Coordinates of C-alpha atoms in Angstrom, one line a residue:
Chain A
M86 CA -38.5 53.5 -58.2
P87 CA -36.7 56.4 -56.9
E88 CA -32.8 55.8 -57.9
P89 CA -31.0 55.0 -54.8
K90 CA -29.0 58.2 -52.8
P91 CA -26.0 60.2 -54.8
S92 CA -22.7 58.7 -52.6
A93 CA -22.4 63.0 -51.9
D94 CA -25.5 62.6 -49.5
L95 CA -24.6 59.6 -47.9
W96 CA -21.4 60.9 -46.6
R97 CA -22.6 63.4 -45.2
S98 CA -25.5 62.0 -43.4
F99 CA -22.6 60.0 -42.5
L100 CA -20.2 62.8 -40.7
K101 CA -23.3 64.8 -39.6
P102 CA -25.9 62.4 -38.2
G103 CA -29.6 64.1 -37.7
R104 CA -32.3 62.9 -35.2
G105 CA -33.5 60.5 -37.3
Q106 CA -29.5 58.9 -37.5
L107 CA -29.7 58.6 -33.0
V108 CA -33.1 57.1 -32.9
V109 CA -32.1 54.3 -35.7
G110 CA -28.3 54.0 -33.3
A111 CA -30.9 53.3 -30.3
M112 CA -33.2 51.0 -32.5
L113 CA -29.6 48.9 -33.5
C114 CA -28.1 49.0 -30.4
I115 CA -31.5 47.4 -29.0
T116 CA -32.3 44.9 -31.2
A117 CA -28.1 43.9 -31.3
L118 CA -28.5 43.2 -27.1
L119 CA -31.6 41.5 -27.4
V120 CA -29.8 39.3 -30.2
V121 CA -26.0 38.8 -28.6
W122 CA -28.4 38.4 -24.9
T123 CA -30.6 34.9 -27.1
I124 CA -27.8 33.4 -28.7
R125 CA -25.2 33.8 -25.0
S126 CA -28.8 32.4 -23.0
Q127 CA -29.2 30.0 -26.0
A128 CA -25.2 28.5 -26.1
A129 CA -26.0 28.5 -21.9
K130 CA -28.9 25.8 -22.6
P131 CA -28.8 21.8 -22.5
D132 CA -28.5 21.0 -26.4
Y133 CA -31.9 19.4 -24.9
S134 CA -33.8 22.2 -25.5
N135 CA -32.6 22.8 -28.9
L136 CA -34.3 19.5 -30.6
R137 CA -36.5 18.3 -32.5
R138 CA -39.6 16.1 -31.4
S139 CA -38.2 13.0 -33.3
E140 CA -34.7 13.6 -32.2
L141 CA -36.2 13.4 -28.5
V142 CA -37.7 10.8 -29.5
Q143 CA -34.8 8.9 -30.7
L144 CA -33.1 9.6 -27.3
L145 CA -35.1 8.1 -25.2
D146 CA -35.7 5.1 -27.5
N147 CA -31.6 5.1 -27.3
L148 CA -32.0 5.9 -23.7
T149 CA -35.0 2.8 -22.7
A150 CA -32.7 0.2 -24.7
E151 CA -29.4 1.2 -22.3
T152 CA -31.6 0.8 -19.5
R153 CA -32.9 -2.6 -20.6
R154 CA -29.7 -3.8 -21.5
L155 CA -28.4 -2.0 -17.8
E156 CA -30.6 -3.7 -16.3
S157 CA -30.2 -7.5 -17.3
E158 CA -26.8 -6.6 -16.4
V159 CA -28.2 -5.9 -12.9
R160 CA -29.6 -9.2 -13.5
E161 CA -26.9 -11.3 -14.7
L162 CA -24.1 -10.2 -12.5
T163 CA -26.5 -10.4 -9.3
T164 CA -27.2 -13.6 -10.5
T165 CA -23.2 -14.4 -10.6
R166 CA -23.6 -12.6 -6.9
D167 CA -24.9 -15.0 -5.3
E168 CA -23.9 -18.1 -7.2
L169 CA -21.2 -16.7 -5.8
R170 CA -21.9 -15.9 -1.6
S171 CA -23.5 -19.5 -1.5
G172 CA -20.3 -21.1 -3.2
V173 CA -18.3 -18.4 -0.9
A174 CA -20.8 -20.2 2.1
G175 CA -19.7 -23.9 0.9
A176 CA -16.8 -23.3 0.6
K177 CA -16.5 -22.0 4.7
E178 CA -18.8 -24.8 5.7
A179 CA -15.7 -27.2 3.9
D180 CA -13.8 -25.0 5.9
D181 CA -15.0 -25.0 9.0
E182 CA -15.6 -29.2 8.6
A183 CA -11.7 -30.1 8.2
S184 CA -10.9 -27.2 11.6
R185 CA -13.3 -29.0 13.5
R186 CA -11.5 -31.8 12.1
L187 CA -8.1 -31.1 12.3
D188 CA -8.9 -30.2 15.7
R189 CA -10.0 -33.5 16.7
L190 CA -7.1 -35.4 15.3
K191 CA -5.2 -32.5 16.4
I192 CA -6.3 -33.4 20.3
L193 CA -6.3 -37.0 19.1
A194 CA -2.3 -37.1 18.6
G195 CA -1.3 -34.8 20.5
T196 CA -0.2 -32.9 18.4
V197 CA -2.1 -29.2 20.6
P198 CA -1.8 -28.3 24.1
A199 CA -5.5 -29.3 25.1
H200 CA -7.3 -28.0 28.9
G201 CA -10.6 -28.9 30.2
P202 CA -12.2 -30.2 32.5
G203 CA -11.1 -34.3 34.7
V204 CA -8.7 -35.4 37.4
R205 CA -5.2 -35.2 38.2
I206 CA -4.7 -38.8 39.9
V207 CA -1.4 -37.8 41.6
I208 CA 0.1 -42.0 43.2
Q209 CA 2.7 -42.3 45.7
D210 CA 5.3 -44.9 45.6
P211 CA 7.8 -44.9 48.2
Q212 CA 8.5 -48.5 47.7
S213 CA 9.2 -47.6 43.8
K214 CA 7.1 -51.0 43.5
V215 CA 4.5 -49.5 41.4
T216 CA 5.3 -51.0 37.3
P217 CA 5.1 -50.1 34.8
E218 CA 2.3 -52.8 33.7
L219 CA 0.0 -51.1 36.2
L220 CA 1.1 -47.7 34.8
L221 CA -1.0 -49.1 31.5
E222 CA -3.6 -51.0 33.5
A223 CA -4.5 -46.9 35.1
L224 CA -3.9 -46.0 31.2
E225 CA -6.3 -48.2 30.0
E226 CA -8.8 -47.2 33.0
M227 CA -9.0 -43.7 32.1
R228 CA -9.2 -44.1 27.7
D229 CA -12.6 -46.9 29.2
A230 CA -13.9 -44.0 31.1
G231 CA -13.6 -42.1 28.5
G232 CA -10.3 -40.4 29.0
E233 CA -9.2 -37.7 26.1
V234 CA -6.1 -36.0 26.6
I235 CA -3.6 -38.1 28.9
E236 CA -0.2 -36.9 29.9
F237 CA 1.9 -38.7 32.5
N238 CA 4.4 -36.6 35.1
D239 CA 3.9 -33.4 32.7
A240 CA 6.1 -34.8 30.3
A241 CA 4.6 -38.4 28.4
R242 CA 1.9 -36.8 26.0
V243 CA -0.5 -39.9 26.0
T244 CA -1.0 -40.7 22.4
T245 CA -1.7 -43.7 20.3
G246 CA 1.3 -45.3 19.5
T247 CA 2.4 -45.1 23.6
W248 CA 3.6 -47.4 24.9
I249 CA 5.1 -47.9 28.5
G250 CA 8.4 -50.0 29.3
R251 CA 11.5 -49.9 32.1
D252 CA 14.8 -48.1 31.2
A253 CA 17.8 -49.0 30.8
A254 CA 18.2 -48.0 34.6
G255 CA 15.6 -49.9 35.7
K256 CA 12.9 -46.5 35.8
I257 CA 9.9 -46.2 34.8
S258 CA 9.4 -44.8 30.7
V259 CA 6.3 -43.9 28.6
D260 CA 7.8 -42.6 25.5
G261 CA 11.2 -43.0 25.8
V262 CA 10.0 -40.3 29.0
A263 CA 12.0 -41.3 32.4
L264 CA 9.6 -41.2 35.2
S265 CA 10.1 -40.6 38.5
A266 CA 7.7 -41.6 41.6
P267 CA 5.1 -39.6 42.6
Y268 CA 3.3 -40.3 39.4
R269 CA 1.4 -38.0 38.1
L270 CA -1.5 -38.8 35.8
E271 CA -3.6 -35.2 34.1
V272 CA -6.9 -36.9 32.5
I273 CA -9.0 -34.4 30.0
G274 CA -12.8 -36.5 31.2
D275 CA -15.7 -36.3 32.7
P276 CA -14.0 -36.2 36.3
A277 CA -16.8 -38.3 38.2
T278 CA -17.0 -40.4 35.4
L279 CA -12.7 -40.9 35.9
E280 CA -13.0 -40.9 39.2
T281 CA -15.0 -44.3 39.4
G282 CA -12.5 -45.5 36.6
A283 CA -10.4 -45.5 39.1
R284 CA -12.0 -46.5 41.5
F285 CA -14.3 -49.2 41.4
R286 CA -13.4 -52.8 43.0
G287 CA -9.6 -53.8 41.6
G288 CA -8.7 -50.8 39.8
L289 CA -6.3 -48.9 39.8
V290 CA -6.6 -47.0 44.0
S291 CA -7.2 -51.0 46.0
Q292 CA -4.7 -52.1 43.6
V293 CA -2.2 -49.1 44.1
E294 CA -3.2 -49.0 47.7
G295 CA -3.4 -53.2 48.2
S296 CA -0.6 -55.2 49.5
N297 CA 1.9 -55.9 46.7
V298 CA 2.7 -51.4 46.2
Q299 CA 1.4 -50.0 49.5
G300 CA 1.4 -46.9 48.2
Q301 CA -1.2 -43.9 47.8
V302 CA -3.1 -42.7 46.0
T303 CA -5.2 -39.2 45.4
I304 CA -7.3 -37.8 43.0
S305 CA -8.7 -34.7 42.3
Q306 CA -11.1 -33.5 39.9
E307 CA -10.7 -30.0 38.3
S308 CA -12.5 -28.2 36.0
D309 CA -10.3 -26.8 34.3
V310 CA -6.5 -28.8 33.5
R311 CA -3.9 -28.1 31.9
I312 CA -1.8 -30.6 29.2
D313 CA 0.9 -28.7 28.0
S314 CA 2.9 -31.5 27.2
L315 CA 2.5 -31.8 23.0
A316 CA 3.4 -35.8 21.3
Q317 CA 5.6 -35.7 18.2
A318 CA 3.4 -37.5 15.0
E319 CA 5.0 -39.4 13.2
K320 CA 3.7 -39.7 9.5
P321 CA 3.3 -43.4 8.8
R322 CA 5.3 -46.1 6.8
F323 CA 3.6 -48.1 5.9
A324 CA -0.4 -47.2 6.1
R325 CA -2.2 -44.8 3.1
P326 CA -5.3 -43.4 3.4
K327 CA -7.6 -45.2 1.5
Chain B
M286 CA -23.0 56.9 -38.2
L287 CA -25.2 57.2 -35.1
A288 CA -26.5 53.7 -36.6
V289 CA -23.1 52.1 -36.8
L290 CA -22.1 53.1 -33.0
G291 CA -25.6 51.7 -31.5
L292 CA -25.1 49.0 -33.5
I293 CA -21.7 48.1 -31.6
V294 CA -22.7 50.0 -28.6
G295 CA -25.5 46.7 -28.6
I296 CA -23.7 45.0 -29.4
G297 CA -20.8 46.0 -26.5
V298 CA -23.3 46.3 -23.6
G299 CA -24.6 42.7 -25.1
F300 CA -21.3 41.3 -24.7
L301 CA -20.3 43.2 -21.3
V302 CA -24.1 42.8 -19.8
E303 CA -24.2 39.1 -17.9
P304 CA -27.8 38.2 -20.0
N305 CA -30.0 37.7 -16.8
L306 CA -32.7 37.2 -19.0
P307 CA -36.6 36.9 -16.8
T308 CA -37.8 33.3 -17.4
F309 CA -40.8 35.0 -18.5
L310 CA -39.5 36.3 -21.9
Q311 CA -37.9 33.9 -22.5
P312 CA -40.3 32.2 -25.5
Y313 CA -40.9 36.3 -27.1
L314 CA -37.0 37.0 -26.9
P315 CA -37.1 35.8 -30.7
I316 CA -40.0 36.5 -31.7
A317 CA -39.4 39.5 -31.0
I318 CA -35.3 39.6 -32.3
V319 CA -37.2 39.0 -35.9
A320 CA -40.0 41.2 -35.5
A321 CA -36.9 43.2 -35.4
L322 CA -35.2 42.6 -37.5
D323 CA -38.1 42.7 -40.0
A324 CA -38.5 46.4 -38.9
I325 CA -35.2 47.3 -39.7
L326 CA -35.4 45.9 -42.7
G327 CA -38.3 48.0 -43.4
A328 CA -37.0 50.5 -42.5
T329 CA -33.8 50.4 -45.2
R330 CA -36.3 49.5 -47.8
G331 CA -37.8 52.6 -46.5
W332 CA -34.5 54.5 -46.4
L333 CA -33.6 53.0 -50.1
E334 CA -36.2 53.8 -51.8
G335 CA -36.9 58.0 -50.7
V336 CA -39.3 57.7 -47.9
F337 CA -37.7 57.6 -44.7
S338 CA -39.1 57.9 -42.0
D339 CA -37.7 57.7 -38.8
R340 CA -41.4 58.3 -37.2
V341 CA -42.6 55.2 -38.8
F342 CA -38.9 53.0 -38.3
V343 CA -39.8 53.7 -34.8
V344 CA -43.2 53.1 -34.6
S345 CA -43.1 50.0 -36.7
F346 CA -40.5 48.6 -35.3
L347 CA -41.8 48.8 -31.3
S348 CA -46.0 47.8 -32.2
N349 CA -44.3 45.0 -35.0
V350 CA -42.5 43.4 -31.3
L351 CA -45.6 44.4 -29.3
I352 CA -47.8 42.3 -31.2
A353 CA -45.5 39.7 -31.7
G354 CA -44.4 39.4 -28.3
L355 CA -49.0 39.9 -28.0
I356 CA -50.0 37.5 -30.2
V357 CA -47.1 34.7 -28.5
F358 CA -48.8 35.0 -24.8
V359 CA -51.7 35.4 -26.1
G360 CA -50.8 32.1 -28.0
D361 CA -48.6 30.4 -24.6
Q362 CA -52.6 31.5 -22.0
I363 CA -54.7 29.4 -24.7
G364 CA -52.4 26.4 -25.5
V365 CA -51.5 27.1 -28.8
G366 CA -48.6 29.5 -28.5
S367 CA -45.6 27.3 -30.3
Q368 CA -48.7 27.3 -33.1
L369 CA -49.4 30.8 -32.9
S370 CA -45.1 30.7 -33.0
N371 CA -44.5 29.2 -35.9
G372 CA -47.6 31.6 -36.9
V373 CA -45.9 34.9 -36.6
I374 CA -41.9 33.5 -37.7
V375 CA -44.0 32.9 -40.9
V376 CA -44.9 35.9 -41.6
L377 CA -42.7 37.6 -40.2
G378 CA -40.2 36.0 -42.2
I379 CA -42.1 36.0 -45.5
R380 CA -42.3 40.6 -45.4
I381 CA -37.8 40.5 -44.3
F382 CA -38.0 38.1 -47.8
N383 CA -40.2 40.6 -49.7
N384 CA -37.4 43.7 -47.7
V385 CA -34.7 42.4 -48.3
A386 CA -36.1 41.2 -52.8
A387 CA -37.0 45.3 -52.4
I388 CA -33.4 46.7 -51.1
R389 CA -32.2 44.0 -53.5
R390 CA -33.8 45.4 -56.7
V391 CA -33.2 49.4 -55.6
I392 CA -29.1 48.1 -55.2
L393 CA -28.4 45.8 -57.0
H394 CA -31.3 46.7 -60.0
A395 CA -32.1 42.3 -60.4

């Protein structure tokens, strides 16, 4: 094995490069270029390309397990969502039913304004001979004929506890509201039935127009009767819901 | 000196220029690098043993790189590219180890 060159030779060739060094330099330059480029392009690649097969299989397994877990989670959440949705639908139905009931009861109790088809009955009483009993009978007839909401003179809303009497001045009063002639009854219900109920023989019309009162009744069927007066709903003092 | 200069210039250019290598070259570059390393180490060994010839170096360098690339290319064409590139790497690796061992023996006498 030959000895390495003396250091003087080394220095000489280092300082005065020949053609061989030029070639070597060019080759090294190309190699360094390739190495650097390759390293950089490897660094730019996604991590997976450098993984081995077993590692990739492991990764795939993990992903599959994760997918299964997430799928079961999706199923669970979907079930929960459906349950909640049906619960919401049920609650909404109950809510609607309650609000329908509330509307019915409000109309019954007279705490809300109402409108609908009905009749307007005007009782002229020139001789002031209309009695509370007569009006009460008229009211009962209207109720029999299916009147749902009844109002006197745009002021007194008829409810379940309505009473008719005379006040201290001798005027007819409904629930404490004094009425004066002409008395106007506005009734929401089937107009034809209501008019028939008022006009039957021995009923409201024949009583008012009879010789006792000698008044006059006009009945007009309306497609939209508006009843705006309200009654105060009082809390029952004794009765409690069962 | 020119050799060191060439190395530095190569590294510098490599860092300065964006590596937009064509994708069909990508699988051959690592092989080419290993082949080039083998050629360089062989040249170093020859230089230390006093039998260095730049002509031999250039020819061995180019032929190493080209043949390594060709083998892998052919392997790719017939569907055993990865196996063949493994084989080339192994052979070149053995040669690199041999060269390094010879260099070591010359320099360290061990």
